[in-house]
Amino acid sequence: MPEHQTGRVKGVNGNLVTVEFDTAVMQNEVAYVKVGDMRLKGEVIRVRGNRADLQIYESTAGLKVNDEVEFVNELLSVALGPGLLTKVYDGLQNPLKLLAEKAGFFLKRGLYLDALDMDSIWDFTPIAKPGDKVRAGDYLGSVPEGIFTHYIMAPFSLKGTWEVIFVVPAAKYNLKTPIARLRNADGDEQDVTMVQYWPVKLPIPCYKDKLLPDRTMITQQRTIDTFFPVAVGGTFCTPGPFGAGKTVLQHSISRYAETDIVVIAACGERAGEVVEILCEYPELQDPRTGKTLMDRSVIICNTSSMPVAAREASVYTAVTIAEYYRQQGLNTLLLADSTSRWAQALREMSGRLEEIPGEEAFPAYLESQIAAFYERAGLVELNNGRTGSVTIGGSVSPAGGNFEEPVTQATLKVVGAFLGLSRERSDARRFPSIHPLDSWSHYTSVVPESEIKFARSILRRGQEVNQMMKVVGEEGTTTDDFVIYLKSEFLDFVYLQQNTFDAVDAASSVERQKYCFSKVIQVLETMFTFEDKDQARRFFQELQLNFIDWNYMPFESEKFNSQERVIDAKIQERKANA
């Protein structure tokens, strides 16, 4: 097959371009459509006979029949190497800051830049030695990247075992310099630089085994870690209507979760929320390092006003970068916001392809596409015995908060935890607005399962009493039922709700969660005696305030211990048979 071959445009329908070619093209191959002196990047999404359908990642204004198309015989790929951290890219891995410097704030069509600065200098230290046998993904050397040791790996595309012929000595090199040469059993040789390229639609397969996620990823959000935990290498989704607090929850998780690398895929979110991420991430302090959160983050940015095809690319670009850092032996967290916009891009392109529509006009293969994306999460054992992981969390924005729509339902079938955000709770200013009865998780909590079941039973019974009181009034309920309702409200206010803007309450350690939850369970299990409902209400209001003050005090400090004594004395006041 020639290195470059050409075709001719035969039809244009928005971002869908039909091209006629003479020889052969590949599915997912990159092609450039020439419009004047511009080359617009696209990807082959369907091949029929001697015609191919391309989705173009730019506006196709001015494109005409018989315009030339150039196929480059490469799959849509991303550059992987030192320098990814702190960067903000678009879905095609163009660095947005450099694009703005080169073209201004109104980005020019057909302008594509290197994802990494190929002339940047890195302090390389060799690991492999001449004569060593290596496979794809094995470490050849390392460079420091911020607080991490960034390993330079044998290209992921290698087949079989290769021998190291030479490795450069420890020194400073740029990304274009070959740092090693490899040779296989057939005598073929290949130079290796610090940068390699990998197709975004293919998972990186260079590991020994995929393990069962069995360790909780601590987010320091009480509702999540205690009631609806997420596993390291697991998957979760946060569906919710607009204004339910998805962005703030995303910030809290990315800031306080016990993970090494954070990758944000803003795949079609509204421009205002993307601007919020871009402005706040460099300002958010990382409590683990004392530096900014951006120092260990990569942001892939495609707003809803950008071409729809780029939304799909942004999701795959983000997950490929996450997998690359997994190969470093690191734990990576990928937050995709919002997968609903990605699904809408799939729907739009499916309509232009005139495919048979599924429910609500989404493509019939929507479920398999979503499943394939989430299946790229996982905890893996690498060839060298180290472990790395990709944990994927997707925000879903169903219209009107309707969880029965196809994107939410397709997501729920494949994720391990469902953190459903509630409009009712957000309107009541109960944040995080994760609904404690609708949400669920298949992963292991940081507290005993029996305590979780008991606490949720109190919440469920409290909700039933609340619904009953809306009909018959407070006077129509018994004191015992009213106390159950007060206990459920107590649990909600002192444990499920968390003040993201307080220095102490924003993040609750595992030790603190276990300790405080046992105290909450003690209150829920205790039988109290009250003369009337007013006395019961007053008691729980005072106890609730005591607990909320407790939440704002550093764990195991003198203030913390003193407040605990106040709480214990309060519990004894109305304890039955006290």
Coordinates of C-alpha atoms in Angstrom, one line a residue:
M1 CA 0.0 0.0 0.0
P2 CA 1.5 3.4 -0.9
E3 CA 2.3 5.8 2.0
H4 CA -0.3 8.3 0.8
Q5 CA -3.2 7.8 -1.5
T6 CA -5.9 10.1 -2.7
G7 CA -9.6 10.2 -3.3
R8 CA -12.3 12.6 -4.4
V9 CA -15.2 14.1 -2.4
K10 CA -18.5 12.7 -3.8
G11 CA -20.9 14.1 -1.1
V12 CA -21.1 16.4 1.9
N13 CA -23.6 16.2 4.7
G14 CA -22.5 18.4 7.5
N15 CA -19.5 16.8 9.1
L16 CA -20.0 13.6 7.1
V17 CA -18.1 13.5 3.8
T18 CA -18.4 10.6 1.3
V19 CA -15.2 10.0 -0.6
E20 CA -14.4 7.8 -3.6
F21 CA -11.0 6.1 -3.7
D22 CA -9.1 3.8 -6.1
T23 CA -7.0 1.3 -4.0
A24 CA -7.8 0.5 -0.4
V25 CA -8.5 2.3 2.9
M26 CA -8.8 1.1 6.5
Q27 CA -11.6 1.6 9.0
N28 CA -10.7 4.4 11.4
E29 CA -7.9 5.6 9.1
V30 CA -7.0 9.3 9.2
A31 CA -7.7 11.4 6.1
Y32 CA -7.3 15.0 5.2
V33 CA -9.8 16.9 3.0
K34 CA -8.3 19.8 1.1
V35 CA -10.2 23.0 1.1
G36 CA -8.1 25.7 -0.6
D37 CA -4.8 25.8 1.2
M38 CA -6.3 24.1 4.3
R39 CA -6.3 20.4 5.2
L40 CA -9.2 19.3 7.4
K41 CA -8.6 16.2 9.5
G42 CA -11.1 13.4 9.4
E43 CA -11.5 9.7 10.2
V44 CA -12.9 6.8 8.1
I45 CA -16.0 5.5 9.9
R46 CA -17.5 3.3 7.2
V47 CA -16.3 1.7 4.0
R48 CA -18.6 0.5 1.2
G49 CA -17.0 -0.8 -2.0
N50 CA -14.9 2.0 -3.4
R51 CA -16.5 4.7 -1.2
A52 CA -15.7 5.7 2.3
D53 CA -17.6 7.9 4.8
L54 CA -15.4 10.3 6.8
Q55 CA -16.4 12.2 9.9
I56 CA -14.5 15.6 9.7
Y57 CA -13.4 17.2 12.9
E58 CA -13.8 20.7 11.6
S59 CA -16.5 22.8 9.9
T60 CA -16.8 21.6 6.3
A61 CA -17.9 25.0 4.9
G62 CA -16.6 25.6 1.4
L63 CA -16.1 21.9 0.7
K64 CA -17.1 20.9 -2.9
V65 CA -17.6 17.7 -4.9
N66 CA -14.3 16.5 -6.4
D67 CA -12.1 18.2 -3.8
E68 CA -9.1 16.1 -3.1
V69 CA -8.8 13.8 -0.1
E70 CA -5.5 12.4 1.2
F71 CA -5.4 9.1 3.1
V72 CA -2.3 8.8 5.4
N73 CA -2.4 5.1 6.1
E74 CA -2.5 5.7 9.9
L75 CA -5.2 5.2 12.5
L76 CA -6.3 8.1 14.6
S77 CA -3.6 8.1 17.3
V78 CA -2.2 10.2 20.2
A79 CA 1.3 11.0 21.2
L80 CA 2.4 9.4 24.5
G81 CA 5.5 10.6 26.3
P82 CA 6.9 13.0 29.0
G83 CA 5.2 16.4 29.1
L84 CA 1.5 15.3 29.0
L85 CA 0.8 16.5 32.6
T86 CA -0.5 20.0 33.1
K87 CA -1.5 20.2 29.5
V88 CA -5.0 21.2 28.1
Y89 CA -5.7 19.6 24.8
D90 CA -8.6 19.4 22.4
G91 CA -10.1 16.1 21.3
L92 CA -7.4 15.7 18.6
Q93 CA -4.6 16.4 21.2
N94 CA -3.8 19.9 19.9
P95 CA -2.5 21.9 22.9
L96 CA -5.1 24.7 23.2
K97 CA -2.7 27.2 24.8
L98 CA -0.3 27.0 21.8
L99 CA -3.3 27.1 19.4
A100 CA -4.5 30.3 21.0
E101 CA -1.0 31.8 20.8
K102 CA -0.7 30.9 17.1
A103 CA -4.2 31.6 15.9
G104 CA -5.8 33.8 18.5
F105 CA -8.9 33.0 20.5
F106 CA -10.9 32.2 17.4
L107 CA -9.3 28.9 16.4
K108 CA -8.4 28.6 12.7
R109 CA -9.6 25.5 10.7
G110 CA -7.0 23.1 9.6
L111 CA -4.4 24.1 12.2
Y112 CA -2.8 21.1 13.9
L113 CA 0.2 21.3 16.3
D114 CA 2.4 18.7 18.0
A115 CA 0.9 17.4 21.2
L116 CA 4.3 17.4 22.9
D117 CA 7.2 19.9 22.6
M118 CA 9.7 17.7 20.6
D119 CA 12.6 20.0 21.4
S120 CA 12.0 19.9 25.2
I121 CA 14.9 18.5 27.2
W122 CA 14.5 15.6 29.7
D123 CA 17.0 14.1 32.1
F124 CA 17.1 10.5 30.9
T125 CA 18.3 7.6 33.1
P126 CA 18.7 4.2 31.4
I127 CA 17.2 1.0 33.0
A128 CA 17.6 -1.6 30.3
K129 CA 21.1 -2.7 29.2
P130 CA 22.4 -4.0 25.8
G131 CA 21.6 -7.7 25.5
D132 CA 18.4 -7.4 27.6
K133 CA 15.3 -9.1 26.2
V134 CA 12.2 -6.8 26.2
R135 CA 8.6 -6.9 25.2
A136 CA 6.0 -4.2 24.5
G137 CA 5.6 -2.0 27.5
D138 CA 8.8 -3.0 29.3
Y139 CA 10.8 -0.1 30.8
L140 CA 13.9 1.1 28.9
G141 CA 14.6 4.1 31.0
S142 CA 13.1 7.0 33.0
V143 CA 12.8 10.7 33.3
P144 CA 11.5 12.9 36.1
E145 CA 8.1 14.4 35.3
G146 CA 7.0 16.6 38.2
I147 CA 6.5 14.5 41.3
F148 CA 6.5 11.2 39.2
T149 CA 9.1 9.0 37.7
H150 CA 8.0 8.8 34.0
Y151 CA 9.2 5.5 32.5
I152 CA 10.1 5.3 28.8
M153 CA 8.7 2.1 27.5
A154 CA 9.3 -0.2 24.6
P155 CA 6.7 0.7 22.0
F156 CA 3.3 -0.9 22.6
S157 CA 3.1 -2.0 19.0
L158 CA 6.0 -4.4 19.3
K159 CA 5.3 -8.1 18.6
G160 CA 7.2 -10.8 20.5
T161 CA 10.5 -10.4 22.2
W162 CA 13.2 -7.9 21.1
E163 CA 16.8 -7.6 22.1
V164 CA 18.3 -4.2 23.3
I165 CA 21.2 -3.3 21.0
F166 CA 22.1 -0.1 22.7
V167 CA 20.8 2.4 25.2
V168 CA 22.1 6.0 25.5
P169 CA 24.0 6.9 28.7
A170 CA 22.4 9.0 31.4
A171 CA 22.2 12.6 30.1
K172 CA 19.7 15.2 28.9
Y173 CA 18.0 14.6 25.6
N174 CA 15.1 15.9 23.6
L175 CA 12.0 13.9 22.6
K176 CA 13.3 13.4 19.1
T177 CA 16.6 11.7 20.1
P178 CA 16.6 7.9 19.8
I179 CA 17.4 6.6 23.3
A180 CA 17.5 2.9 22.4
R181 CA 17.6 0.5 19.5
L182 CA 15.9 -2.8 19.5
R183 CA 16.2 -5.9 17.2
N184 CA 13.9 -8.9 16.9
A185 CA 14.5 -12.5 15.9
D186 CA 14.1 -11.7 12.2
G187 CA 16.9 -9.1 12.4
D188 CA 14.6 -6.2 12.0
E189 CA 15.8 -3.1 14.0
Q190 CA 13.8 -0.2 15.4
D191 CA 14.9 3.0 17.1
V192 CA 13.0 4.1 20.2
T193 CA 12.5 7.7 21.2
M194 CA 10.8 9.0 24.4
V195 CA 7.5 9.5 22.4
Q196 CA 5.4 6.8 20.9
Y197 CA 2.0 6.8 19.2
W198 CA -1.0 4.6 19.8
P199 CA -4.5 4.4 18.1
V200 CA -7.1 5.8 20.5
K201 CA -9.8 3.3 19.6
L202 CA -7.6 0.3 20.7
P203 CA -7.0 -0.5 24.4
I204 CA -3.3 -0.7 25.3
P205 CA -2.8 -4.5 25.9
C206 CA 0.7 -4.6 27.4
Y207 CA 0.0 -6.2 30.7
K208 CA 0.2 -9.7 32.2
D209 CA -3.2 -10.0 33.8
K210 CA -6.4 -8.0 34.5
L211 CA -7.3 -8.2 38.1
L212 CA -10.6 -8.0 40.0
P213 CA -11.0 -4.5 41.5
D214 CA -11.1 -5.3 45.2
R215 CA -9.7 -2.2 46.9
T216 CA -11.8 0.9 47.7
M217 CA -10.6 4.1 46.0
I218 CA -10.9 6.5 48.9
T219 CA -12.5 9.8 47.7
Q220 CA -12.8 11.3 51.2
Q221 CA -16.5 12.0 50.4
R222 CA -18.5 10.3 53.2
T223 CA -21.5 9.4 51.0
I224 CA -19.4 7.7 48.4
D225 CA -16.8 5.9 50.6
T226 CA -19.3 4.7 53.2
F227 CA -22.5 4.1 51.3
F228 CA -21.6 3.9 47.5
P229 CA -17.9 3.1 47.3
V230 CA -15.8 3.1 44.1
A231 CA -13.1 0.5 43.6
V232 CA -9.6 1.2 42.3
G233 CA -9.9 0.2 38.7
G234 CA -13.7 0.3 38.9
T235 CA -16.3 2.3 37.1
F236 CA -19.1 4.6 38.3
C237 CA -21.5 7.2 36.9
T238 CA -23.0 10.3 38.3
P239 CA -26.3 11.0 36.4
G240 CA -28.2 14.1 37.3
P241 CA -30.1 17.1 36.0
F242 CA -28.4 20.5 35.4
G243 CA -27.7 22.3 38.6
A244 CA -27.5 19.2 40.7
G245 CA -23.8 19.7 41.6
K246 CA -22.0 17.4 39.2
T247 CA -19.1 19.9 38.6
V248 CA -18.5 20.6 42.3
L249 CA -18.6 16.8 43.1
Q250 CA -16.2 16.2 40.2
H251 CA -13.8 18.8 41.7
S252 CA -14.0 17.3 45.1
I253 CA -13.4 13.7 43.9
S254 CA -10.4 14.7 41.7
R255 CA -8.9 16.8 44.4
Y256 CA -9.2 14.4 47.4
A257 CA -9.4 10.9 45.8
E258 CA -6.4 8.7 46.6
T259 CA -5.2 8.5 43.0
D260 CA -2.0 9.5 41.2
I261 CA -3.2 11.0 37.9
V262 CA -6.4 12.8 37.0
V263 CA -7.6 13.0 33.4
I264 CA -10.6 15.2 32.7
A265 CA -12.5 14.6 29.5
A266 CA -14.8 17.6 28.9
C267 CA -16.5 15.8 26.1
G268 CA -19.2 18.2 25.0
E269 CA -20.0 20.0 28.3
R270 CA -21.2 23.6 28.2
A271 CA -18.5 26.1 27.6
G272 CA -19.2 27.9 30.9
E273 CA -18.5 24.8 32.9
V274 CA -15.4 24.0 30.9
V275 CA -14.1 27.5 31.6
E276 CA -14.8 26.9 35.3
I277 CA -12.6 23.8 35.2
L278 CA -9.8 25.6 33.3
C279 CA -9.8 28.5 35.7
E280 CA -10.1 26.5 39.0
Y281 CA -7.8 23.5 38.4
P282 CA -4.6 25.6 38.4
E283 CA -5.8 27.3 41.6
L284 CA -6.9 24.2 43.5
Q285 CA -4.3 23.0 46.0
D286 CA -3.5 19.3 45.9
P287 CA -3.6 18.3 49.6
R288 CA -1.2 15.4 48.9
T289 CA 1.7 17.4 47.4
G290 CA 1.0 21.0 48.4
K291 CA 1.2 22.0 44.7
T292 CA -1.7 22.7 42.4
L293 CA -4.0 19.9 41.2
M294 CA -3.1 20.7 37.6
D295 CA 0.5 19.4 38.2
R296 CA -0.9 15.8 38.1
S297 CA -3.8 16.4 35.7
V298 CA -4.4 16.3 32.0
I299 CA -7.5 18.0 30.5
I300 CA -9.1 17.1 27.2
C301 CA -11.4 19.9 26.3
N302 CA -14.3 19.8 23.7
T303 CA -17.2 22.0 24.6
S304 CA -20.7 21.5 23.2
S305 CA -20.1 24.3 20.7
M306 CA -17.1 22.5 19.0
P307 CA -17.7 20.1 16.1
V308 CA -19.7 17.1 17.3
A309 CA -17.2 14.6 15.9
A310 CA -14.5 15.9 18.1
R311 CA -16.6 15.0 21.2
E312 CA -16.2 11.3 20.3
A313 CA -12.4 11.7 19.7
S314 CA -12.0 13.5 23.1
V315 CA -13.3 10.5 25.0
Y316 CA -11.0 8.1 23.4
T317 CA -8.0 10.4 23.6
A318 CA -8.6 10.8 27.3
V319 CA -8.9 7.1 28.1
T320 CA -5.7 6.3 26.0
I321 CA -3.7 8.8 28.0
A322 CA -5.1 7.3 31.2
E323 CA -4.1 3.8 30.1
Y324 CA -0.6 5.2 29.3
Y325 CA -0.1 6.4 32.9
R326 CA -1.5 3.0 34.1
Q327 CA 1.4 1.4 32.2
Q328 CA 3.7 3.5 34.4
G329 CA 2.4 1.6 37.4
L330 CA 0.2 4.5 38.5
N331 CA -3.5 4.8 39.5
T332 CA -5.3 7.0 37.1
L333 CA -8.8 8.5 37.5
L334 CA -10.7 9.5 34.3
L335 CA -13.7 11.8 34.7
A336 CA -15.8 12.2 31.6
D337 CA -18.2 15.1 31.5
S338 CA -20.7 14.6 29.9
T339 CA -21.1 11.3 28.2
S340 CA -24.6 12.4 27.2
R341 CA -23.1 14.9 24.8
W342 CA -20.8 12.2 23.4
A343 CA -23.9 10.0 22.8
Q344 CA -25.6 12.9 21.1
A345 CA -22.7 13.2 18.8
L346 CA -23.0 9.5 18.0
R347 CA -26.7 10.0 17.3
E348 CA -26.1 12.9 15.0
M349 CA -23.5 11.0 13.0
S350 CA -25.6 7.9 12.9
G351 CA -28.5 10.0 11.4
R352 CA -26.3 11.3 8.7
L353 CA -25.2 7.7 7.9
E354 CA -28.9 6.9 7.6
E355 CA -28.6 4.0 10.0
I356 CA -31.6 2.3 11.5
P357 CA -32.3 4.3 14.7
G358 CA -32.8 2.8 18.1
E359 CA -34.6 4.2 21.1
E360 CA -35.0 8.1 21.0
A361 CA -33.1 8.0 17.6
F362 CA -29.8 6.9 19.3
P363 CA -27.8 4.4 17.2
A364 CA -28.7 0.7 17.9
Y365 CA -25.0 0.2 18.9
L366 CA -25.1 2.8 21.6
E367 CA -25.0 0.3 24.5
S368 CA -22.0 -1.6 23.0
Q369 CA -20.1 1.7 22.4
I370 CA -20.7 2.8 26.0
A371 CA -19.8 -0.6 27.3
A372 CA -16.5 -0.7 25.3
F373 CA -15.5 2.7 26.8
Y374 CA -16.1 1.6 30.4
E375 CA -14.5 -1.7 29.8
R376 CA -11.2 0.1 29.3
A377 CA -11.1 0.7 33.1
G378 CA -9.4 -1.9 35.2
L379 CA -6.7 -2.9 37.6
V380 CA -3.9 -4.7 35.8
E381 CA -0.7 -6.5 36.7
L382 CA 2.1 -5.3 34.4
N383 CA 4.8 -7.5 32.9
N384 CA 7.3 -6.4 35.6
G385 CA 4.9 -7.4 38.5
R386 CA 3.8 -3.8 39.3
T387 CA 0.1 -2.9 39.3
G388 CA -1.6 0.1 37.7
S389 CA -5.2 1.1 37.2
V390 CA -7.7 3.2 35.3
T391 CA -10.8 4.2 37.2
I392 CA -13.5 5.7 35.0
G393 CA -16.3 8.0 36.2
G394 CA -18.8 9.3 33.7
S395 CA -21.2 12.2 34.3
V396 CA -24.5 11.8 32.5
S397 CA -26.9 14.7 31.9
P398 CA -30.3 13.2 31.1
A399 CA -32.8 15.8 30.1
G400 CA -35.0 16.7 33.0
G401 CA -33.2 14.3 35.2
N402 CA -35.0 11.4 33.6
F403 CA -32.9 8.3 34.5
E404 CA -35.0 6.1 32.1
E405 CA -33.5 7.6 29.0
P406 CA -31.2 5.4 26.8
V407 CA -27.8 6.9 27.7
T408 CA -28.4 6.5 31.5
Q409 CA -29.8 3.0 31.1
A410 CA -27.0 1.9 28.9
T411 CA -24.5 3.2 31.4
L412 CA -26.1 1.6 34.4
K413 CA -25.8 -1.8 32.7
V414 CA -22.0 -1.7 32.7
V415 CA -20.8 0.5 35.7
G416 CA -20.1 -0.9 39.2
A417 CA -21.5 2.1 41.1
F418 CA -24.4 4.5 40.5
L419 CA -24.2 7.8 42.2
G420 CA -27.6 9.3 41.2
L421 CA -27.8 13.1 41.8
S422 CA -31.2 14.3 42.8
R423 CA -32.9 17.6 41.8
E424 CA -35.0 17.4 45.0
R425 CA -31.9 17.2 47.2
S426 CA -30.0 19.9 45.3
D427 CA -33.1 22.2 45.5
A428 CA -33.1 21.6 49.3
R429 CA -29.3 22.5 49.4
R430 CA -28.4 19.0 50.5
F431 CA -24.9 18.5 49.0
P432 CA -23.5 16.3 47.7
S433 CA -26.9 15.6 46.2
I434 CA -26.4 11.9 45.8
H435 CA -29.7 10.2 46.5
P436 CA -29.1 7.8 49.4
L437 CA -31.9 5.4 48.4
D438 CA -31.8 5.4 44.6
S439 CA -28.0 5.0 44.4
W440 CA -26.1 1.7 44.6
S441 CA -22.6 0.2 44.5
H442 CA -21.3 -3.3 43.9
Y443 CA -18.0 -2.5 45.6
T444 CA -16.9 -2.9 49.2
S445 CA -17.5 -0.1 51.7
V446 CA -14.9 1.1 54.3
V447 CA -17.4 0.2 57.1
P448 CA -19.2 -3.1 57.8
E449 CA -22.0 -4.0 55.4
S450 CA -24.4 -4.7 58.3
E451 CA -24.1 -1.1 59.5
I452 CA -24.8 0.2 56.0
K453 CA -28.0 -1.9 55.7
F454 CA -29.2 -0.7 59.0
A455 CA -28.5 3.0 58.2
R456 CA -30.3 2.7 54.9
S457 CA -33.2 1.0 56.5
I458 CA -33.5 4.1 58.8
L459 CA -33.4 6.4 55.8
R460 CA -36.1 4.3 54.0
R461 CA -38.4 4.2 57.0
G462 CA -37.8 7.9 57.6
Q463 CA -38.8 8.7 54.1
E464 CA -42.0 6.6 54.5
V465 CA -42.9 8.5 57.6
N466 CA -42.2 11.8 55.9
Q467 CA -44.5 10.9 53.0
M468 CA -47.2 9.9 55.4
M469 CA -46.9 13.2 57.3
K470 CA -47.4 15.1 54.1
V471 CA -50.9 13.4 54.0
V472 CA -52.0 13.2 57.6
G473 CA -49.8 15.8 59.2
E474 CA -47.4 15.5 62.0
E475 CA -50.2 15.1 64.5
G476 CA -51.4 12.0 62.7
T477 CA -48.2 10.0 63.3
T478 CA -47.1 8.3 66.5
T479 CA -44.1 9.5 68.5
D480 CA -42.1 6.4 67.7
D481 CA -42.6 7.0 63.9
F482 CA -41.7 10.6 64.4
V483 CA -38.5 9.6 66.1
I484 CA -37.6 7.4 63.2
Y485 CA -38.1 10.4 60.9
L486 CA -35.9 12.6 63.1
K487 CA -33.2 9.9 63.1
S488 CA -33.2 9.7 59.3
E489 CA -32.9 13.5 59.1
F490 CA -30.1 13.4 61.6
L491 CA -28.2 10.8 59.5
D492 CA -28.7 12.9 56.4
F493 CA -27.6 16.2 57.9
V494 CA -24.6 15.1 59.9
Y495 CA -23.1 12.4 57.7
L496 CA -24.5 12.4 54.1
Q497 CA -24.0 16.1 53.7
Q498 CA -20.5 17.5 53.5
N499 CA -19.3 21.1 53.2
T500 CA -16.9 21.2 50.2
F501 CA -15.8 24.8 51.1
D502 CA -14.7 24.0 54.7
A503 CA -11.0 23.1 55.1
V504 CA -11.8 20.2 57.5
D505 CA -15.2 18.9 56.4
A506 CA -14.3 18.9 52.6
A507 CA -12.3 15.8 53.0
S508 CA -13.0 13.0 55.5
S509 CA -10.3 10.4 56.0
V510 CA -11.1 6.7 56.2
E511 CA -10.2 6.6 59.9
R512 CA -12.5 9.6 60.6
Q513 CA -15.3 8.1 58.6
K514 CA -15.2 4.8 60.5
Y515 CA -15.0 6.5 63.8
C516 CA -17.7 9.1 63.2
F517 CA -20.0 6.6 61.5
S518 CA -19.9 4.3 64.5
K519 CA -21.0 7.2 66.6
V520 CA -23.9 7.9 64.2
I521 CA -24.9 4.3 64.3
Q522 CA -24.9 4.5 68.1
V523 CA -27.5 7.3 67.9
L524 CA -29.6 5.4 65.4
E525 CA -29.6 2.3 67.5
T526 CA -30.3 4.0 70.9
M527 CA -33.8 4.0 72.3
F528 CA -34.7 7.4 73.6
T529 CA -37.6 8.5 75.8
F530 CA -39.5 11.7 75.0
E531 CA -42.6 13.2 76.6
D532 CA -43.9 14.6 73.3
K533 CA -42.8 15.3 69.7
D534 CA -41.6 18.9 70.4
Q535 CA -39.2 17.5 73.0
A536 CA -37.9 14.9 70.5
R537 CA -37.5 17.5 67.8
R538 CA -35.6 19.9 70.1
F539 CA -33.3 17.0 71.3
F540 CA -32.4 15.9 67.7
Q541 CA -31.9 19.5 66.5
E542 CA -29.4 20.1 69.4
L543 CA -27.7 16.8 68.8
Q544 CA -27.5 17.5 65.1
L545 CA -25.8 20.9 65.7
N546 CA -23.3 19.2 68.0
F547 CA -22.4 16.7 65.3
I548 CA -22.1 19.3 62.6
D549 CA -19.7 21.3 64.8
W550 CA -17.8 18.1 65.3
N551 CA -17.4 17.7 61.5
Y552 CA -15.6 21.0 61.4
M553 CA -13.0 20.0 64.0
P554 CA -9.7 18.3 63.0
F555 CA -9.7 14.6 63.7
E556 CA -8.4 13.6 67.1
S557 CA -7.6 17.2 68.1
E558 CA -8.3 18.4 71.6
K559 CA -11.4 20.3 70.2
F560 CA -12.5 17.1 68.5
N561 CA -12.2 15.0 71.7
S562 CA -13.9 17.7 73.8
Q563 CA -16.9 17.9 71.4
E564 CA -17.2 14.1 71.5
R565 CA -17.7 14.3 75.2
V566 CA -20.4 16.9 74.7
I567 CA -22.1 14.5 72.2
D568 CA -21.9 11.5 74.6
A569 CA -23.4 13.6 77.4
K570 CA -26.2 14.7 75.1
I571 CA -27.0 11.1 74.1
Q572 CA -27.2 10.1 77.7
E573 CA -29.8 12.8 78.4
R574 CA -32.7 10.9 76.8
K575 CA -31.4 7.4 76.6
A576 CA -34.0 4.9 77.7
N577 CA -33.2 3.4 81.2
A578 CA -30.4 5.9 81.6

